[in-house]
Amino acid sequence: MEGGASSNGISQDPIPELSPAQRLQEKHVADAAHRPMVEDAIDEEDIVHPPPSMKAAVPIASTAVEEVQQPFPEKAAGKQKAREEPIESPSKSNVLHPVILDTKSEDAFPALGRGPKSPARASVPMAWGARKPLGVANAVPNGVNGQGPLSSTSRASTPVSGKPAPASTNASVASHRRGPSIPQYIPIPGRHSERIQFAPSQLLPRDQLKKPLNDVLRNINKKSKATVEMKSGPSGTIIFEGTGPVDAARQALRDVAKEVGSKQSVKIPIPLSVRPHIIGKQGSVVQGITKRTGARIQVPRAEETATPHDDDDDSMTIDVTIEGDAVAAEMARREIESIVNERTSTVNMRLRDIPEEYYPFIAGPHDARIHALENGRQVKVHVPEYHTWSGQPPPQAPAPGMLPQFEPNRGSHIRISGDRAAAQEARLEIERQVEQLRREITLSQLAINRGQHQFIIGDQGTSLHDLLEETGCAIILPPSTDDTEMLTITGPKDNIELATEKIMNLATSMHMASIDIAKQHASAPAGAQAHARALTQYLQRRQAIEQLERQFDARIVLPATEDSPMNWEVYSRDGKNTIRARSDIMNLINAHPPTRLRQVPVDPFYHQHIRQQAARHIQDHFGVNLLLPEQNIHNPQVVLVYEGPDVLSTSDYTLPRQRPTPTEVTQFERALRQAEAHVQSLIERRQQLGSRTFNVPSKLNDKIVRQADREQQNLPPTEIPVQVTSVPANSANGNPATGETQRVSEPVEHIVTLRGQDDMVDNLAQKLMLFLERAKADELERGHVTSFEFPQKFANYLIGRRGENINKYRDEFDVEIQINDGKVEIKGPVAKADLAKAKIIALGKKLEDEVTHVLKIKPQYHKDMIGAKGAQVNRLQDRYNVRVQFPRTVANSSDDRSVADGVSEVGGSRSNRSNQAPDEVIIRGPRRGADEARDELLNLLQWTIDNSHTSMVSVAQSQLPSLIGQGGREMESARLATGAQIDVPGNRDSPDSAGRVPIQIKGTKKQVEEATKLLEQKSKAFDDSVSRAIDVDKKYHKALIGSGGSNIRNLVLAAGGSDDRRELARTVRFPRPESADKTIHVEGSKAVVDKIVAAIETFVNQREKQVTEFLEIAPEKHRLLIGRGGETRRALESQFHVSIDVPRMSDEGAARSRVKLVGEPADVGSAKAHILDLVKEQEATTIEVPRRLHHAISDNGQFFRRLRNDHNVTVDHAGQQPPAKPSGGSRSRPNGGRALPLITDQQDEINGHSWETVDNDEDQAEDGNITWVLRGPRENISKAQNALTKAMEQAGSQQQSSIGYLVLPDPRTYRFIIGQGGSQINAIRRQTGCKIAVPRDQAKGEAIEIVGSKDGIEQAKDIILETIQNGGS
């Protein structure tokens, strides 16, 4: 924001007041300016003999490091340009802004490496550090030895030594690294020189040195291959210079720092989210830093940082403490900051301390300011909309000359996310704007009718944005749950009046109508107001108010409280809509008189029980809707409303708008009486309600309430749990409600009340009193402490994420648990402490037994191994009690810093996926289960590899519907035929330039080859196909199709087309019968299409020559023409090439006996003669068949069909009822009802089947005979009679004494049993003499039924299983 006036009337201050973050920064600087330590005191020897350079102590933020090469030879030096390095004292700002450096960079840390190589990227301020969790002490961030603070909001790069970068080509480099810039020299092999520089305060006092300084240097030089010399530096600093081999010189300088350097303590604020990455897996990262630098690093424990916070909020920080000498502390600090920078390149921040009243001004009209902040920056800013307060109302209008004090709402925050530098810039810009708003924003309040509030807001808040743009002011409305009418107007003082005028203009543009609901039914038995209140409640539940508002573009305001008069107010911008809405509301009210509603007083204790047990029942049986009070839980009134018996849901019901008739009123009253009686019956069966109260110490109150909930967890649904309430004693004035009071000796602090059925209250009260006594006894043992060893490497698992696991143990055992350096300390009652100890020790043993297997599996197989919705993995996890973890995405597998702490129990979810390579699958769990799961997973991998052959077939996109088929039948058929997985592209997949899309095929090598061949054949046929259209009069379509499609099928086959039913349907497509279209479409290869079209034209020409004749045939003989299922008629039509139309049974008069024949004259004559011969009087003979043999002979109707087809003889039973069909046994699922085996299970498990035999009990067969009447031509009657006699002898001689039921695990194998055209099953029948029935709906697990002798059914079963094993061959 620049100076000048803004569009909303807020002026800009050229020198804005500092933000809270900036004021905190200044406080840190002031604290750091004077922090005296022992090391800062001047040595007495220095006072007597001051060193030449001791004139001004220069604060050093960290150890400055320099690298010096040996000087050039004189000749070479003479050719060099002279350089000067002026020494200046560091500025205050330079000390406060340390650079962000990478410890591994030689440029960033020249004391430990070579000279700079290339300019480093300029550092940027950190975007975190705003606040810390409540569990962390609010220590002020500080620099090394109390100097410049390592602020998280300012990281300007400045040379630590205070020397400015020299004017050279490397000036840009020097400005981005710590330490001074050193002139470049040509290095001499073996002669490497480095130096470190200390301020006096960074050195141990002489009396604290173990040896004199000269002796320390002498010992180091003696042990090292390098030589270390001490020199005096500028501003009283001491320089130690090491010369020699590179590694030796560096190690010697580290040894010097360790011996003579004072102990430094540095606190670095880091984002809480980075804590796991600082620690690493089982502490690997922090231990590595300690080992490399020699510094001691302390990271707050997880339970100390267990403050709830959002995972996407990086403004939460903790302090990491670093202790060690100056060099070690600086090296450790840089490594930690390197990790932080790597993990926080993008950040998510929440600004929690900004009042909501400022949000509209920060966002600007139509979010203009947000767009300005985001424009050109890689950052997103989200400012919540704020035009209605909730929970926290705006402050009252201030006194004249005063500004209001706005308070932030902790539940509403401004969020900033994106690049760290851009996010920080946006944050600072918002904070500057907030400081300006604090100085300029005031408020005023205006009372406006609540019904007009919605119109002030406008659609989606457009009016508010327009108001902010025009006047520079914003509006805050009260929520609908508050009864106030006050609007709050916020903005600059000079603009408030203009905004007020604008708001009043908006409010007065509304039209309003009022409706007194109670007045419409003033004589209601329960009272006019009570009826109006109940009706309003019902219409609200039915969402009628919202429907009316949408229908009439109006706003309906209801009374704010239940006790208010039931006056509805209707507001609309259009006066006509107001009238229409009022009229419709009056119709609704008149359609719901008091006779349609009934109020039943029921104790609120029963309300929830009635909702569960009665609401659905009375709706289904009586058509009555039950309403329970929701806002006032103490209201006893239950409202019953008659709606009707056919109401299924809210969306199905239309509210009536007509006055009910007297008949309807009678129906209402009867249904309401029945519903009320049902509700009362649920209550009357209950015992009398009672209550008991007792007093408990406040510290045990929560435990008592939780224990009461636990005691009632397992109550049956029909029981009503006891209500438990607890209030402080002072809120109840020390007087319990009702019932017996039990006094305890301790001071009374809370009153617990139990209310419910008498026996349940007494039972629960006894249990709670016993629990209370035990709890008080436990309090006496709170000081007991037990401790034991626990493996430190599993400490994170015991603690859990944010302390979840350890808090669970604390709540479960009611003890305090602390963990420190491999030791667990439990404080609490002896028994509970022992139980907690046993549980934790068992956890440790379980973790010790836990193993982790890492399997290298290519990512391409992961999806198939996981299974649909994780089915395969979940089955393995449940079977072996392990955790199988596949990688989610491709991650950086070489970064151990990305491993967060383990967070849960063994076998639980421990999120280590960020460190998991994309080809790694991790199995973790008990050793035995993990080993078995690993073996099975490897077997599954091998199976997946064997079934992962792939292929691709390119097809025209327009062919996809025909390939898929109706309901996917065609594609499913191809999948079953080949066994391959075939994936068809979806509608959203775009075709290539040629209009083709790929179909993916997957499976075994053989399956893929077969599926590829099949699809390529279909693709080629489609590509070669042509399409022709031929117009045929619709009167010929039915004849052209033929009975059951026989004519068109024969025509297509004769032309060389396919006999497949689906292919046939695609080859010739007729228009729908109800359509006026007469075009027939023919599609296929050109030769086939031409032949079909020619055949159709020939057929039509023949039909045009056809004649029609009628035969008079008695209706009782029509069945002889039709046959079973129309079989005879179809045979006649096919034989004589005619169409036969038999009258329907509904026809009357002469038409009932007229049979129409259509065809060519010769064909019609032949058919006529045959039909007359067929229907002439037939002879009949009667045979008595034993009822026990009826079903064995009929063979499910097969025998009847053979007689009709072979001898033209029909059978009836002279009106007698056939005997009941014998019932079969139970049909078991395979594998004893268990789930089907895994694809990796053994073969015998996969081929598991169910076989059950049932003996026929002839004693239960029906006695007596049943009449069989054989009708047909005389010469055929005797043949049929002989066939029946033979069948009776065969049925009587065969011992079909057993029935076998065979269920196979895979329904797809049933096709092998049937064989092509039923050849296989017929062969089995002939070989075994058994009757075999294969169910049609095989997917439902129905059994194959085998009827015959015991030996026969066993033989048939064996043959079937062998046939399936051989794949039907």
Tab-separated table of N, CA, C and O in Angstrom, residues 1123-1156:
chain	number	residue	atom	x	y	z
A	1123	GLY	N	-50.151	-74.489	-29.879
A	1123	GLY	CA	-49.164	-75.339	-29.233
A	1123	GLY	C	-48.589	-74.691	-27.979
A	1123	GLY	O	-48.904	-73.555	-27.620
A	1124	ARG	N	-47.722	-75.424	-27.314
A	1124	ARG	CA	-47.109	-74.941	-26.073
A	1124	ARG	C	-46.162	-73.785	-26.378
A	1124	ARG	O	-45.185	-73.943	-27.093
A	1125	GLY	N	-46.515	-72.614	-25.833
A	1125	GLY	CA	-45.666	-71.454	-26.056
A	1125	GLY	C	-45.643	-71.004	-27.500
A	1125	GLY	O	-44.681	-70.361	-27.930
A	1126	GLY	N	-46.690	-71.319	-28.299
A	1126	GLY	CA	-46.729	-70.923	-29.698
A	1126	GLY	C	-45.865	-71.773	-30.595
A	1126	GLY	O	-45.595	-71.419	-31.755
A	1127	GLU	N	-45.433	-72.931	-30.067
A	1127	GLU	CA	-44.493	-73.768	-30.817
A	1127	GLU	C	-45.112	-74.317	-32.107
A	1127	GLU	O	-44.485	-74.318	-33.172
A	1128	THR	N	-46.386	-74.773	-32.056
A	1128	THR	CA	-47.034	-75.349	-33.232
A	1128	THR	C	-47.238	-74.302	-34.311
A	1128	THR	O	-46.998	-74.550	-35.503
A	1129	ARG	N	-47.680	-73.110	-33.926
A	1129	ARG	CA	-47.916	-72.056	-34.911
A	1129	ARG	C	-46.618	-71.677	-35.625
A	1129	ARG	O	-46.606	-71.505	-36.847
A	1130	ARG	N	-45.539	-71.559	-34.876
A	1130	ARG	CA	-44.271	-71.213	-35.502
A	1130	ARG	C	-43.825	-72.289	-36.484
A	1130	ARG	O	-43.268	-71.997	-37.551
A	1131	ALA	N	-44.072	-73.552	-36.111
A	1131	ALA	CA	-43.691	-74.643	-37.019
A	1131	ALA	C	-44.505	-74.600	-38.309
A	1131	ALA	O	-43.974	-74.824	-39.408
A	1132	LEU	N	-45.795	-74.311	-38.189
A	1132	LEU	CA	-46.641	-74.222	-39.380
A	1132	LEU	C	-46.206	-73.069	-40.280
A	1132	LEU	O	-46.153	-73.192	-41.511
A	1133	GLU	N	-45.929	-71.914	-39.671
A	1133	GLU	CA	-45.521	-70.761	-40.454
A	1133	GLU	C	-44.213	-71.032	-41.190
A	1133	GLU	O	-44.031	-70.620	-42.346
A	1134	SER	N	-43.303	-71.716	-40.522
A	1134	SER	CA	-42.030	-72.020	-41.156
A	1134	SER	C	-42.187	-73.067	-42.253
A	1134	SER	O	-41.526	-73.001	-43.297
A	1135	GLN	N	-43.083	-74.024	-42.034
A	1135	GLN	CA	-43.255	-75.120	-43.003
A	1135	GLN	C	-43.922	-74.651	-44.291
A	1135	GLN	O	-43.501	-75.034	-45.391
A	1136	PHE	N	-44.940	-73.792	-44.158
A	1136	PHE	CA	-45.721	-73.400	-45.327
A	1136	PHE	C	-45.442	-71.958	-45.790
A	1136	PHE	O	-46.082	-71.496	-46.743
A	1137	HIS	N	-44.552	-71.269	-45.101
A	1137	HIS	CA	-44.182	-69.904	-45.486
A	1137	HIS	C	-45.396	-68.988	-45.488
A	1137	HIS	O	-45.608	-68.204	-46.431
A	1138	VAL	N	-46.201	-69.095	-44.482
A	1138	VAL	CA	-47.387	-68.251	-44.355
A	1138	VAL	C	-47.366	-67.618	-42.971
A	1138	VAL	O	-46.604	-68.015	-42.086
A	1139	SER	N	-48.255	-66.664	-42.826
A	1139	SER	CA	-48.446	-66.024	-41.525
A	1139	SER	C	-49.805	-66.430	-40.994
A	1139	SER	O	-50.817	-66.343	-41.715
A	1140	ILE	N	-49.867	-66.909	-39.754
A	1140	ILE	CA	-51.098	-67.407	-39.151
A	1140	ILE	C	-51.447	-66.506	-37.984
A	1140	ILE	O	-50.634	-66.317	-37.060
A	1141	ASP	N	-52.638	-65.953	-38.007
A	1141	ASP	CA	-53.114	-65.062	-36.950
A	1141	ASP	C	-54.302	-65.727	-36.275
A	1141	ASP	O	-55.378	-65.852	-36.875
A	1142	VAL	N	-54.088	-66.205	-35.035
A	1142	VAL	CA	-55.135	-66.868	-34.264
A	1142	VAL	C	-55.812	-65.818	-33.399
A	1142	VAL	O	-55.145	-65.017	-32.731
A	1143	PRO	N	-57.159	-65.766	-33.358
A	1143	PRO	CA	-57.858	-64.753	-32.555
A	1143	PRO	C	-57.476	-64.850	-31.071
A	1143	PRO	O	-57.178	-65.926	-30.554
A	1144	ARG	N	-57.518	-63.677	-30.433
A	1144	ARG	CA	-57.265	-63.633	-28.996
A	1144	ARG	C	-58.507	-64.087	-28.238
A	1144	ARG	O	-59.621	-64.066	-28.764
A	1145	MET	N	-58.272	-64.448	-26.977
A	1145	MET	CA	-59.389	-64.879	-26.145
A	1145	MET	C	-60.322	-63.729	-25.841
A	1145	MET	O	-61.483	-63.938	-25.499
A	1146	SER	N	-59.829	-62.500	-25.966
A	1146	SER	CA	-60.674	-61.335	-25.684
A	1146	SER	C	-61.588	-60.979	-26.842
A	1146	SER	O	-62.513	-60.169	-26.676
A	1147	ASP	N	-61.324	-61.554	-28.024
A	1147	ASP	CA	-62.190	-61.263	-29.167
A	1147	ASP	C	-63.577	-61.864	-28.935
A	1147	ASP	O	-63.718	-62.921	-28.298
A	1148	GLU	N	-64.585	-61.213	-29.521
A	1148	GLU	CA	-65.963	-61.656	-29.329
A	1148	GLU	C	-66.659	-61.790	-30.687
A	1148	GLU	O	-66.210	-61.262	-31.709
A	1149	GLY	N	-67.746	-62.504	-30.676
A	1149	GLY	CA	-68.556	-62.637	-31.881
A	1149	GLY	C	-67.920	-63.557	-32.901
A	1149	GLY	O	-67.191	-64.512	-32.578
A	1150	ALA	N	-68.171	-63.205	-34.164
A	1150	ALA	CA	-67.675	-64.044	-35.255
A	1150	ALA	C	-66.162	-64.019	-35.346
A	1150	ALA	O	-65.526	-64.997	-35.771
A	1151	ALA	N	-65.548	-62.914	-34.927
A	1151	ALA	CA	-64.090	-62.809	-35.020
A	1151	ALA	C	-63.390	-63.807	-34.107
A	1151	ALA	O	-62.207	-64.117	-34.309
A	1152	ARG	N	-64.118	-64.337	-33.092
A	1152	ARG	CA	-63.476	-65.237	-32.131
A	1152	ARG	C	-63.072	-66.545	-32.782
A	1152	ARG	O	-62.148	-67.212	-32.302
A	1153	SER	N	-63.733	-66.943	-33.874
A	1153	SER	CA	-63.429	-68.237	-34.486
A	1153	SER	C	-62.746	-68.121	-35.841
A	1153	SER	O	-62.555	-69.121	-36.519
A	1154	ARG	N	-62.400	-66.903	-36.270
A	1154	ARG	CA	-61.799	-66.707	-37.589
A	1154	ARG	C	-60.279	-66.688	-37.481
A	1154	ARG	O	-59.694	-65.821	-36.829
A	1155	VAL	N	-59.618	-67.643	-38.120
A	1155	VAL	CA	-58.158	-67.731	-38.165
A	1155	VAL	C	-57.713	-67.218	-39.522
A	1155	VAL	O	-58.190	-67.686	-40.565
A	1156	LYS	N	-56.792	-66.251	-39.515
A	1156	LYS	CA	-56.365	-65.602	-40.754
A	1156	LYS	C	-55.071	-66.212	-41.254
A	1156	LYS	O	-54.114	-66.392	-40.487
